[in-house]
């Protein structure tokens, strides 16, 4: 998810470190990039000027600006700007709008947002969460005040809804609108958010979706009689999309305008309703709509539809107070100079009830999960700031009521506790010896290296090799157990939940769903990893560990187990561990053949081909390879054994790989090649491993070995240097092992 810092600050004011702020509210920042305004020389409507005078009139500042041509322009602005500062102004018709300071900059923030707080993907709800956090910590902050806007009801259109799958429908009529290109201010927001500007109306639609996350339909009305009906069609219909693609629809929610299909379940627009740029006065109907999630998901999967509206339905559906989106809608209409004194409401429909979910949580349960006792006052303060309604509380328990639709996870106790942890602060939760929750990261402290730095190095290395990071919830249902024993799993008993849930003891359990999701969409080459905590029940105690787990699969067998081993070897080298043992175990529960990489008696990494009993063979017909990196053990080694890690400077030239194929006797094995190569090349050899064994069409006592050599390169693309190394090795293998060279690749 991409956010603009200036866009966030349109809703909430704060002067606080953005990195710390996002981490504290549970959002992981992937990168922060500083950017400057789009070059105004390419836009004729953008004018550069200098402020020379400011007057305050009824809480609005009249700012006088002098341009290069000594022309004086007056601009009205709510915020005060200092004198003698150069700013960019945009001319919209006969009015002027301040865009930004000349050398003003912004930040693009790339984030990962967990599914249980996916409502924070939208600016309005993110700003509310930021405001709540800063208010809890007594940090100076302000949030926009949304006043109630007067709505005039107009009965202009014959509108009917004949579908039980529609939860909400609110329509607004705008008259005499010219569809033109958006101004610089709107375009800048969209371009920096990776959204292509189209025209003023479509751009408003995209911006409102980014801000409040509610789907919008725009219907262009003609001069004929307006008859709108939404119903579930039982006949086959040839629906032609904006891109003029034909879809055969049956038993789907369709919006008809004068008996012509215009919208298909708020997902696809008809080509006859395409909003194009024109200089005419257009009558538009703006519809804020919400359909039942299950029905929409069924349609999305049936017709394999993928666009930004479907992404909203795949997240938690948000239905804000109607004044919020009317306020935002009105704000952007004013920016685009669309003159409407009052918003005209045409039709309002509501077919849902927010159930008052009542949940009882004991303080002892909160202490058991978190590991420490938090005062009742602090728990109540956090819950009130987060808009949880408290029905009753005493010294033993608290009873909550949910009236926020976007907080639909209130019936899960663990998610409420997660909110308490986020606001209380993970750094404030210090583990004691008497606590039930044992955090294995307590003893990990290194003067020279922090845990986060090493984790980031591993993650960056995986990303560089084309792996994608995924984030899944830490809870697994009983149908997702994948033949795992319940003995070591932590069960979460809850009367409000029909099915029992467990805390995961492996990350790959949920990651298999990510692979199934991609295979269903005909993506056969999948390389993913996840960083997270796992929980194991041992001797009636909950042990928390940190893992990074890697999964990859490829139908064309491009990537094999050797490829995974090569990456793991680089990870160990990156961390600074030089020597390690390799142990192969044939009988394993998770792997077909488990390979363990150890430093003395400490296991660092387990990897191998995933056992077929954990794979749904009806969906996945290809091998899946898994690696489990034990972060706790990795830092144990760094902290206690390696006093100081010396990093070698990075080589200018990339290492080179060569495959050599030999015909040898059956009595010779890979270890013979391994020992000879290490003696001959020493530091030049990075790695050597066996790729292929072949026995067909060869004499009985002969076999073919293909070996891959990864050799350090000091001289760039120097053929003599490479050829000399290979010739020495080939001659050595001929003399010592009686090996005949078959092929050099």
XYZ file of C-alpha atoms in Angstrom:
745
model
C 0.000 0.000 0.000
C 1.320 3.478 -0.946
C 0.649 6.598 1.151
C 1.600 10.265 0.639
C 2.611 12.059 3.831
C 1.022 15.351 2.679
C -2.242 13.500 1.949
C -2.318 12.017 5.479
C -1.723 15.509 6.905
C -4.808 16.812 5.080
C -6.816 14.822 7.659
C -4.624 14.883 10.788
C -1.885 17.258 11.956
C 1.182 15.823 13.739
C 4.885 16.463 14.157
C 6.179 12.977 14.939
C 8.611 10.471 13.384
C 6.551 8.719 10.671
C 8.558 5.473 10.870
C 7.984 5.074 14.625
C 4.357 6.165 14.290
C 3.474 3.538 11.651
C 5.313 0.756 13.518
C 3.487 1.629 16.754
C 0.037 1.357 15.136
C 0.970 -2.039 13.608
C 1.899 -1.063 10.008
C 5.231 -2.217 8.596
C 7.067 0.396 6.485
C 8.901 -1.099 3.505
C 10.425 2.158 2.229
C 10.175 5.945 2.524
C 11.147 7.994 -0.527
C 11.580 11.773 -0.610
C 10.102 13.377 -3.748
C 9.789 16.923 -5.121
C 6.824 18.497 -6.992
C 6.164 17.552 -10.611
C 7.980 19.932 -12.975
C 5.643 22.935 -13.299
C 7.296 24.097 -16.547
C 5.259 21.442 -18.406
C 1.929 22.747 -17.104
C 0.725 26.098 -18.509
C -1.781 26.596 -15.665
C 0.973 26.522 -12.992
C 2.418 29.934 -12.078
C 5.469 30.643 -9.905
C 5.192 33.677 -7.632
C 6.548 35.279 -4.462
C 4.429 36.264 -1.420
C 4.760 39.967 -0.532
C 1.643 40.670 1.567
C -0.777 38.724 3.878
C -4.061 39.935 5.435
C -6.438 37.986 7.675
C -10.162 38.273 6.851
C -12.681 36.189 8.902
C -10.246 33.316 9.695
C -9.108 33.160 6.031
C -5.787 34.568 4.835
C -5.697 36.787 1.767
C -2.253 36.158 0.241
C -0.932 38.572 -2.405
C 1.631 37.117 -4.815
C 3.875 38.820 -7.367
C 4.745 36.801 -10.507
C 7.817 37.085 -12.789
C 5.879 39.516 -15.006
C 5.188 41.754 -11.940
C 1.525 40.726 -12.052
C -0.194 40.762 -8.627
C -2.462 37.799 -7.840
C -4.678 37.413 -4.758
C -5.214 33.926 -3.332
C -7.386 32.930 -0.355
C -6.079 30.176 1.912
C -7.014 28.691 5.312
C -3.380 28.184 6.391
C -0.841 30.928 7.072
C 2.263 31.006 4.822
C 5.314 33.181 5.597
C 6.234 36.210 3.485
C 9.008 36.223 0.839
C 8.465 32.533 0.012
C 8.154 31.311 -3.566
C 5.049 29.195 -4.174
C 3.291 27.433 -7.048
C -0.249 28.532 -7.918
C -2.685 26.880 -10.312
C -5.182 28.819 -12.395
C -8.596 27.119 -12.585
C -10.973 29.141 -14.767
C -10.687 32.626 -13.174
C -9.686 31.424 -9.699
C -6.282 30.528 -8.217
C -5.325 27.617 -5.938
C -2.090 27.233 -3.952
C -0.451 23.922 -4.882
C 2.741 23.958 -2.786
C 5.976 25.830 -2.081
C 8.490 25.881 -4.952
C 11.013 23.580 -3.240
C 8.457 21.799 -1.079
C 8.876 18.052 -0.918
C 6.745 15.085 0.012
C 7.300 11.499 1.129
C 6.013 8.350 -0.565
C 5.546 5.663 2.095
C 5.314 2.011 0.966
C 3.756 -0.251 3.597
C 2.514 -3.732 4.439
C -0.853 -3.700 6.226
C -1.975 -6.896 8.044
C -5.410 -8.285 7.098
C -6.909 -7.805 10.575
C -6.392 -4.000 10.304
C -6.926 -3.675 6.537
C -9.310 -0.721 7.092
C -6.098 1.312 7.671
C -5.482 1.081 3.897
C -7.685 4.186 3.543
C -6.594 7.715 4.462
C -9.573 8.671 6.633
C -9.317 5.589 8.882
C -5.519 5.762 8.981
C -5.730 9.388 10.143
C -8.218 8.404 12.863
C -5.861 5.678 14.103
C -2.885 8.106 14.080
C -4.960 10.698 15.966
C -6.007 8.093 18.571
C -2.413 6.929 19.113
C -1.027 10.472 19.499
C -3.886 11.467 21.805
C -3.246 8.399 24.003
C 0.439 9.394 24.296
C -0.444 13.072 24.979
C 1.273 14.298 21.791
C -0.010 17.493 20.165
C -2.384 16.675 17.291
C -5.518 17.860 15.434
C -8.005 16.057 13.195
C -10.392 17.510 10.579
C -13.796 18.503 11.895
C -16.526 17.069 9.656
C -19.626 19.220 10.007
C -23.054 18.038 8.992
C -23.889 19.251 5.485
C -27.438 20.189 4.575
C -28.808 17.743 2.035
C -31.713 18.658 -0.185
C -33.825 15.694 -1.311
C -34.973 15.770 -4.962
C -37.428 13.251 -6.341
C -36.164 13.511 -9.961
C -35.552 9.898 -10.870
C -37.685 6.784 -10.868
C -35.343 4.537 -8.846
C -36.051 0.953 -7.681
C -33.969 -1.738 -5.995
C -35.106 -5.353 -6.420
C -32.207 -7.289 -4.948
C -31.613 -8.609 -1.436
C -27.857 -8.612 -2.066
C -27.610 -4.805 -1.843
C -26.842 -3.457 1.630
C -26.620 0.255 0.945
C -27.295 2.701 -1.896
C -27.070 6.501 -1.657
C -27.284 8.652 -4.809
C -26.522 12.320 -5.505
C -27.438 14.371 -8.546
C -25.046 16.918 -10.133
C -26.264 19.142 -12.946
C -24.358 20.854 -15.804
C -20.874 19.424 -15.252
C -18.138 19.761 -17.869
C -15.919 16.678 -18.075
C -12.368 17.994 -18.503
C -8.815 17.181 -17.355
C -8.240 17.504 -13.616
C -6.108 20.267 -12.184
C -2.471 19.911 -11.172
C -3.329 19.424 -7.478
C -5.520 16.339 -8.204
C -3.177 14.904 -10.857
C -0.168 15.142 -8.526
C -1.976 13.082 -5.850
C -2.976 10.349 -8.299
C 0.341 10.079 -10.186
C 2.333 9.741 -6.953
C -0.143 7.032 -5.827
C 0.429 5.054 -9.080
C -3.046 5.924 -10.445
C -3.395 7.292 -13.970
C -5.432 10.552 -14.147
C -8.342 10.271 -16.621
C -10.701 13.232 -16.189
C -12.094 15.351 -13.364
C -15.044 13.022 -12.543
C -13.156 9.709 -12.705
C -10.294 11.281 -10.718
C -12.703 12.375 -7.960
C -14.039 8.810 -7.884
C -10.517 7.335 -7.494
C -9.533 9.839 -4.806
C -12.671 9.232 -2.712
C -12.074 5.468 -2.910
C -8.480 6.030 -1.692
C -9.714 8.188 1.176
C -12.729 6.274 2.529
C -12.707 2.894 0.722
C -16.341 2.788 -0.388
C -17.138 1.786 -4.020
C -18.708 4.452 -6.257
C -20.818 4.225 -9.415
C -21.129 7.181 -11.828
C -24.095 7.203 -14.217
C -24.362 9.679 -17.090
C -28.009 10.768 -17.438
C -29.579 11.746 -20.767
C -32.481 14.119 -21.373
C -34.931 11.235 -21.665
C -36.984 9.944 -18.745
C -34.745 8.651 -15.991
C -35.681 5.113 -14.974
C -33.155 3.225 -12.870
C -33.650 -0.290 -11.556
C -31.241 -2.699 -9.888
C -32.252 -6.339 -10.064
C -30.853 -9.859 -10.305
C -31.101 -10.961 -13.890
C -32.257 -14.553 -14.591
C -31.665 -14.474 -18.338
C -28.451 -14.516 -20.350
C -27.290 -11.024 -21.309
C -24.475 -9.948 -23.610
C -22.801 -7.245 -21.517
C -20.263 -5.055 -23.378
C -17.636 -3.460 -21.107
C -15.839 -0.089 -21.416
C -13.056 -1.868 -23.346
C -15.701 -3.393 -25.669
C -15.180 -6.920 -24.334
C -18.247 -9.169 -24.391
C -19.335 -11.031 -21.238
C -22.295 -13.413 -20.987
C -24.069 -12.666 -17.684
C -26.597 -14.832 -15.868
C -28.070 -14.529 -12.346
C -26.090 -11.386 -11.528
C -26.899 -7.972 -10.040
C -27.312 -5.513 -12.933
C -28.204 -1.823 -12.896
C -30.511 -0.854 -15.795
C -30.916 2.708 -17.056
C -33.952 3.097 -19.327
C -33.959 -0.719 -19.776
C -30.297 -0.794 -20.858
C -27.661 -2.562 -18.659
C -25.243 0.100 -17.340
C -23.424 -1.429 -14.378
C -22.612 -5.014 -13.550
C -22.539 -5.497 -9.755
C -20.609 -2.221 -9.278
C -17.546 -3.945 -10.772
C -17.725 -3.381 -14.534
C -19.073 -0.340 -16.386
C -20.839 -0.528 -19.768
C -19.263 1.108 -22.837
C -22.455 3.222 -23.231
C -21.847 4.715 -19.782
C -18.159 5.541 -20.352
C -17.278 8.950 -18.870
C -15.310 10.746 -21.600
C -13.877 14.260 -21.820
C -16.311 16.657 -23.526
C -17.217 20.327 -23.407
C -20.929 19.686 -22.995
C -22.947 20.183 -19.813
C -23.498 16.690 -18.363
C -25.987 15.479 -15.769
C -24.380 12.914 -13.475
C -25.664 10.590 -10.800
C -23.030 9.684 -8.185
C -23.934 6.477 -6.324
C -22.218 5.289 -3.141
C -23.050 1.590 -3.028
C -22.364 -1.522 -1.019
C -23.193 -5.100 -2.023
C -23.055 -8.278 0.015
C -19.451 -9.442 0.220
C -20.130 -13.135 -0.490
C -22.169 -12.385 -3.611
C -19.511 -10.053 -5.030
C -16.705 -12.531 -4.297
C -18.663 -15.276 -6.073
C -19.020 -13.039 -9.182
C -15.320 -11.996 -9.047
C -14.167 -15.644 -8.977
C -16.706 -16.809 -11.571
C -15.696 -14.252 -14.230
C -12.060 -13.831 -13.041
C -12.414 -10.039 -12.651
C -9.500 -8.088 -11.198
C -9.619 -4.314 -10.743
C -9.323 -1.769 -7.919
C -13.029 -2.182 -6.940
C -12.594 -5.944 -6.443
C -9.648 -5.232 -4.126
C -11.963 -3.198 -1.870
C -14.399 -6.121 -1.620
C -11.538 -8.518 -0.854
C -10.613 -6.328 2.153
C -12.867 -5.547 5.084
C -15.806 -3.553 3.693
C -16.128 -0.123 5.294
C -19.359 1.815 5.537
C -18.650 5.245 7.040
C -21.144 7.804 8.253
C -22.740 9.438 5.174
C -21.533 12.905 6.206
C -17.903 11.789 5.791
C -18.099 11.036 2.086
C -20.453 13.969 1.421
C -17.861 16.244 3.069
C -15.013 14.769 0.969
C -17.113 14.763 -2.203
C -18.076 18.417 -1.655
C -14.424 19.376 -0.967
C -13.182 18.031 -4.311
C -16.098 19.499 -6.253
C -15.042 22.921 -4.934
C -11.392 22.276 -5.896
C -12.520 21.407 -9.424
C -14.652 24.569 -9.467
C -17.928 22.660 -9.938
C -20.412 25.165 -8.512
C -23.100 23.529 -6.398
C -24.510 25.289 -3.359
C -26.118 22.178 -1.928
C -25.684 18.501 -2.604
C -28.923 17.106 -4.005
C -29.839 13.697 -2.630
C -31.962 11.630 -5.036
C -32.324 8.203 -3.458
C -31.316 6.609 -0.151
C -31.557 2.861 0.572
C -30.345 0.908 3.586
C -30.833 -2.818 4.137
C -28.475 -3.836 6.919
C -28.250 -3.788 10.689
C -25.137 -3.378 12.779
C -25.480 -6.156 15.316
C -24.456 -5.219 18.823
C -21.788 -7.892 19.321
C -21.320 -8.236 23.065
C -18.035 -9.726 24.240
C -16.680 -10.383 27.718
C -12.904 -10.363 28.329
C -11.264 -11.256 31.622
C -8.194 -9.249 32.691
C -6.493 -12.543 33.579
C -6.916 -13.630 29.917
C -5.326 -10.371 28.705
C -2.416 -10.939 31.113
C -2.062 -14.552 29.945
C -1.778 -13.559 26.265
C 0.400 -10.447 26.698
C 2.580 -11.838 29.477
C 2.389 -8.867 31.858
C -0.266 -7.107 33.880
C -1.515 -3.810 32.419
C -3.511 -1.526 34.705
C -7.299 -1.456 34.222
C -7.228 2.342 33.740
C -4.821 2.057 30.795
C -6.851 -0.743 29.159
C -10.061 1.320 29.452
C -8.332 4.443 28.112
C -7.045 2.547 25.025
C -10.445 0.997 24.295
C -12.295 4.323 24.644
C -9.819 6.125 22.347
C -10.281 3.352 19.760
C -14.071 3.930 19.892
C -14.974 0.630 21.572
C -18.204 1.040 23.547
C -17.796 -0.221 27.119
C -21.031 -1.587 28.578
C -19.706 -2.690 31.972
C -16.426 -3.310 33.799
C -15.232 -4.358 37.253
C -11.974 -5.643 38.776
C -12.208 -9.011 37.014
C -13.565 -8.449 33.505
C -14.807 -5.962 30.915
C -17.864 -6.174 28.589
C -17.661 -4.456 25.170
C -20.238 -3.639 22.482
C -19.377 -3.180 18.809
C -21.153 -0.427 16.866
C -18.391 0.271 14.322
C -18.848 -1.721 11.105
C -15.191 -1.355 10.128
C -14.235 -2.873 13.506
C -16.011 -6.111 12.614
C -13.232 -8.165 14.232
C -14.390 -7.242 17.746
C -15.860 -10.728 18.227
C -12.285 -12.060 18.196
C -10.749 -11.480 21.613
C -7.222 -11.837 20.287
C -7.734 -8.880 17.896
C -8.922 -6.641 20.737
C -5.833 -7.643 22.733
C -3.716 -6.883 19.646
C -5.164 -3.320 19.648
C -4.255 -2.982 23.349
C -0.671 -4.143 22.655
C -0.267 -1.721 19.710
C -1.291 1.316 21.755
C 0.318 0.289 25.045
C 3.605 -0.216 23.165
C 5.528 -3.435 22.547
C 8.652 -1.799 24.046
C 6.770 -1.322 27.348
C 6.023 -5.045 27.603
C 9.097 -6.285 29.512
C 9.113 -10.022 30.138
C 9.642 -11.223 33.711
C 10.765 -14.644 34.890
C 7.337 -15.404 36.361
C 5.446 -14.595 33.153
C 3.750 -17.411 31.252
C 4.737 -15.998 27.851
C 8.423 -16.700 27.206
C 9.999 -14.466 24.585
C 13.212 -15.987 23.280
C 14.423 -12.620 21.978
C 15.031 -11.352 25.551
C 18.541 -12.757 25.846
C 19.460 -11.674 22.324
C 21.442 -8.471 22.495
C 24.514 -7.632 20.488
C 26.718 -4.578 20.798
C 27.556 -4.563 17.125
C 24.456 -5.886 15.390
C 20.763 -5.374 16.104
C 18.160 -8.043 15.322
C 16.270 -5.749 12.973
C 19.376 -5.041 10.878
C 20.124 -8.751 10.318
C 16.451 -9.505 9.535
C 16.411 -6.673 6.992
C 19.591 -8.017 5.359
C 18.015 -11.455 4.942
C 14.763 -9.933 3.610
C 16.628 -7.658 1.155
C 18.660 -10.614 -0.135
C 15.473 -12.636 -0.754
C 13.786 -9.684 -2.502
C 16.865 -9.259 -4.722
C 16.471 -12.905 -5.789
C 12.844 -12.289 -6.839
C 11.004 -13.482 -3.701
C 7.835 -11.654 -2.588
C 7.054 -11.005 1.064
C 3.598 -12.051 2.291
C 1.783 -11.237 5.527
C -0.776 -13.631 7.027
C -2.767 -13.702 10.257
C -1.248 -15.645 13.191
C -4.435 -17.717 13.629
C -5.284 -21.029 11.965
C -8.651 -22.777 11.823
C -9.163 -26.465 12.496
C -9.577 -27.161 8.744
C -6.145 -25.581 8.073
C -4.149 -27.782 10.463
C -2.574 -29.829 7.587
C -2.200 -33.063 9.606
C -0.282 -31.260 12.384
C -0.555 -32.651 15.902
C -2.787 -30.590 18.214
C -0.524 -31.524 21.122
C 1.862 -28.592 20.515
C -0.779 -26.108 19.315
C -2.252 -23.330 21.456
C -6.043 -23.460 21.327
C -8.140 -20.297 21.647
C -11.486 -21.173 23.235
C -14.215 -18.640 22.601
C -17.971 -19.060 23.029
C -18.694 -16.389 20.421
C -16.775 -18.361 17.739
C -18.356 -21.579 16.499
C -15.054 -23.046 15.253
C -11.947 -23.467 17.362
C -8.880 -21.454 16.330
C -5.179 -22.012 17.064
C -2.020 -19.926 17.127
C 0.254 -21.104 14.308
C 3.391 -23.104 15.089
C 4.686 -22.807 11.485
C 4.378 -19.896 9.041
C 4.099 -22.129 5.947
C 0.619 -23.368 7.024
C -0.913 -20.055 5.868
C 1.623 -19.557 3.045
C 0.267 -22.636 1.236
C -3.006 -20.674 0.808
C -0.972 -17.940 -0.943
C 0.422 -20.561 -3.358
C -3.064 -22.016 -4.019
C -4.405 -18.488 -4.653
C -1.688 -17.839 -7.293
C -1.962 -21.288 -8.936
C -5.739 -20.751 -9.327
C -4.837 -17.615 -11.282
C -2.502 -19.653 -13.540
C 0.737 -18.345 -11.973
C 2.970 -21.422 -11.848
C 6.275 -19.843 -10.775
C 5.831 -18.650 -7.164
C 8.606 -17.449 -4.837
C 7.382 -16.150 -1.463
C 8.603 -15.731 2.122
C 7.159 -14.541 5.426
C 8.666 -13.089 8.583
C 6.703 -13.636 11.783
C 6.278 -15.167 15.220
C 5.274 -18.756 15.899
C 3.861 -20.152 19.143
C 4.538 -23.600 20.647
C 2.995 -25.177 23.730
C 5.620 -27.006 25.795
C 5.288 -28.144 29.430
C 2.119 -26.007 29.824
C 4.044 -22.889 28.772
C 3.669 -20.752 25.648
C 6.975 -20.272 23.844
C 7.246 -17.550 21.203
C 9.862 -17.825 18.448
C 10.799 -15.777 15.398
C 11.051 -17.415 11.982
C 11.612 -16.481 8.360
C 10.097 -19.190 6.148
C 10.607 -19.507 2.388
C 8.350 -21.340 -0.077
C 8.866 -21.674 -3.809
C 7.527 -23.808 -6.619
C 7.847 -23.922 -10.405
C 5.970 -26.109 -12.893
C 8.802 -26.041 -15.450
C 11.325 -27.197 -12.781
C 13.461 -24.111 -13.348
C 14.206 -23.849 -9.608
C 15.283 -26.930 -7.668
C 16.496 -27.769 -4.166
C 20.041 -26.798 -5.201
C 18.819 -23.298 -6.049
C 17.322 -22.991 -2.540
C 20.532 -24.294 -0.939
C 22.558 -21.712 -2.869
C 20.374 -18.851 -1.501
C 20.526 -20.215 2.072
C 24.304 -20.438 1.780
C 24.411 -16.763 0.798
C 22.184 -15.861 3.786
C 24.532 -17.626 6.226
C 27.523 -15.910 4.598
C 25.757 -12.522 4.793
C 25.147 -12.965 8.526
C 28.853 -13.762 9.060
C 28.838 -17.491 9.920
C 31.740 -19.112 8.047
C 31.664 -22.755 9.140
C 28.584 -24.923 9.514
C 27.623 -28.595 9.321
C 25.136 -30.161 6.925
C 22.980 -33.028 8.215
C 20.516 -35.075 6.116
C 17.586 -36.852 7.825
C 15.467 -39.272 5.775
C 12.481 -39.627 8.129
C 10.799 -36.251 8.658
C 7.207 -35.158 9.355
C 7.273 -31.983 7.254
C 9.935 -32.733 4.622
C 10.474 -35.755 2.389
C 14.230 -35.516 3.094
C 15.124 -32.923 5.719
C 18.461 -31.103 5.458
C 19.661 -29.270 8.569
C 22.377 -26.605 8.562
C 24.011 -26.461 12.019
C 26.609 -24.366 13.800
C 28.093 -26.817 16.327
C 24.953 -28.139 18.123
C 22.640 -25.260 17.207
C 20.183 -25.675 14.312
C 20.110 -22.617 12.033
C 18.060 -23.688 8.984
C 15.887 -26.657 8.023
C 14.992 -27.096 4.370
C 13.872 -29.634 1.777
C 10.979 -30.718 -0.428
C 7.635 -30.365 1.358
C 5.851 -33.618 2.182
C 2.851 -34.403 -0.087
C 0.483 -34.813 2.880
C 0.616 -31.015 3.420
C -0.302 -30.295 -0.226
C -3.741 -30.386 -1.830
C -2.876 -32.542 -4.871
C -6.129 -31.601 -6.629
C -4.890 -28.006 -6.935
C -1.087 -28.230 -6.656
C 0.502 -30.695 -9.090
C 4.096 -29.518 -8.645
C 6.886 -29.809 -6.070
C 7.021 -27.234 -3.261
C 10.325 -26.470 -1.521
C 10.416 -25.075 2.004
C 13.131 -23.474 4.170
C 12.691 -22.567 7.859
C 15.223 -20.043 9.221
C 15.304 -20.000 13.035
C 16.015 -16.339 13.822
C 16.383 -16.957 17.585
C 19.121 -19.552 17.098
C 20.801 -17.391 14.473
C 21.218 -14.547 16.943
C 22.290 -16.909 19.714
C 25.289 -17.807 17.570
C 26.042 -14.171 16.665
C 25.708 -12.994 20.281
C 27.608 -15.695 22.163
C 30.064 -17.198 19.724
C 31.022 -14.505 17.234
C 32.342 -11.553 19.228
C 32.779 -9.302 16.270
C 31.773 -9.890 12.677
C 34.165 -8.526 10.087
C 32.554 -7.847 6.737
C 34.624 -8.251 3.592
C 34.353 -5.535 0.937
C 31.977 -6.497 -1.894
C 33.768 -7.765 -4.983
C 33.583 -5.520 -8.058
C 32.780 -8.480 -10.325
C 30.040 -11.063 -10.019
C 31.065 -14.694 -9.407
C 30.778 -17.056 -12.363
C 29.056 -20.451 -12.574
C 30.245 -23.408 -14.687
C 28.724 -26.860 -15.091
C 31.082 -29.752 -15.839
C 29.794 -33.155 -16.939
C 32.042 -36.251 -16.409
C 31.818 -40.009 -17.037
C 33.239 -41.818 -13.985
C 33.353 -45.242 -12.283
C 30.519 -46.308 -9.952
C 33.002 -46.416 -7.037
C 33.584 -42.646 -7.173
C 31.227 -40.259 -5.377
C 30.565 -36.518 -5.142
C 32.714 -36.142 -2.003
C 35.811 -37.063 -4.081
C 35.160 -34.102 -6.401
C 34.361 -31.832 -3.434
C 37.678 -32.510 -1.583
C 39.861 -32.150 -4.694
C 38.202 -28.881 -5.787
C 38.571 -27.320 -2.312
C 42.269 -28.270 -2.120
C 43.002 -26.935 -5.609
C 41.006 -23.662 -5.570
C 40.939 -22.822 -1.822
C 39.478 -19.274 -1.397
C 38.593 -19.009 -5.087
C 35.869 -21.672 -4.694
C 32.591 -20.271 -3.317
C 30.535 -23.463 -3.661
C 30.343 -26.823 -5.424
C 27.329 -29.126 -5.666
C 25.921 -32.021 -7.636
C 23.247 -31.229 -10.247
C 22.564 -34.518 -12.031
C 23.392 -38.270 -11.992
C 22.772 -40.219 -15.198
C 23.209 -43.989 -15.805
C 21.172 -44.798 -18.924
C 22.942 -45.775 -22.194
C 26.277 -46.180 -20.326
C 28.374 -49.263 -19.448
C 27.323 -51.139 -16.276
C 30.247 -49.884 -14.132
C 30.010 -46.256 -15.370
C 27.856 -43.244 -14.508
C 27.582 -39.595 -15.538
C 28.018 -36.771 -12.972
C 27.168 -33.100 -13.641
C 28.802 -30.726 -11.159
C 28.214 -27.008 -10.729
C 31.119 -24.805 -9.613
C 30.633 -21.270 -8.267
C 34.014 -19.508 -8.447
C 35.079 -16.088 -7.199
C 35.877 -13.694 -10.044
C 38.640 -11.114 -9.529
C 39.270 -9.954 -13.070
C 35.835 -9.378 -14.644
C 35.143 -11.133 -17.956
C 38.693 -12.415 -18.361
C 38.457 -15.629 -20.404
C 42.083 -16.638 -19.717
C 41.553 -16.511 -15.941
C 38.359 -18.626 -16.172
C 39.813 -21.135 -18.672
C 43.008 -21.666 -16.604
C 40.969 -22.536 -13.487
C 38.753 -24.965 -15.431
C 41.696 -26.668 -17.222
C 43.524 -27.227 -13.909
C 40.394 -28.780 -12.380
C 39.652 -31.006 -15.407
C 43.253 -32.307 -15.486
C 43.158 -32.948 -11.723
C 39.889 -34.941 -11.993
C 41.350 -36.943 -14.930
C 44.503 -37.906 -12.991
C 43.016 -38.608 -9.570
C 39.524 -39.919 -10.447
C 40.026 -41.232 -14.017
C 37.144 -38.946 -15.064
C 36.413 -38.274 -18.748
C 35.073 -34.838 -19.591
C 31.735 -35.042 -21.358
C 30.560 -31.397 -21.591
C 31.361 -27.853 -20.320
C 28.295 -25.635 -19.917
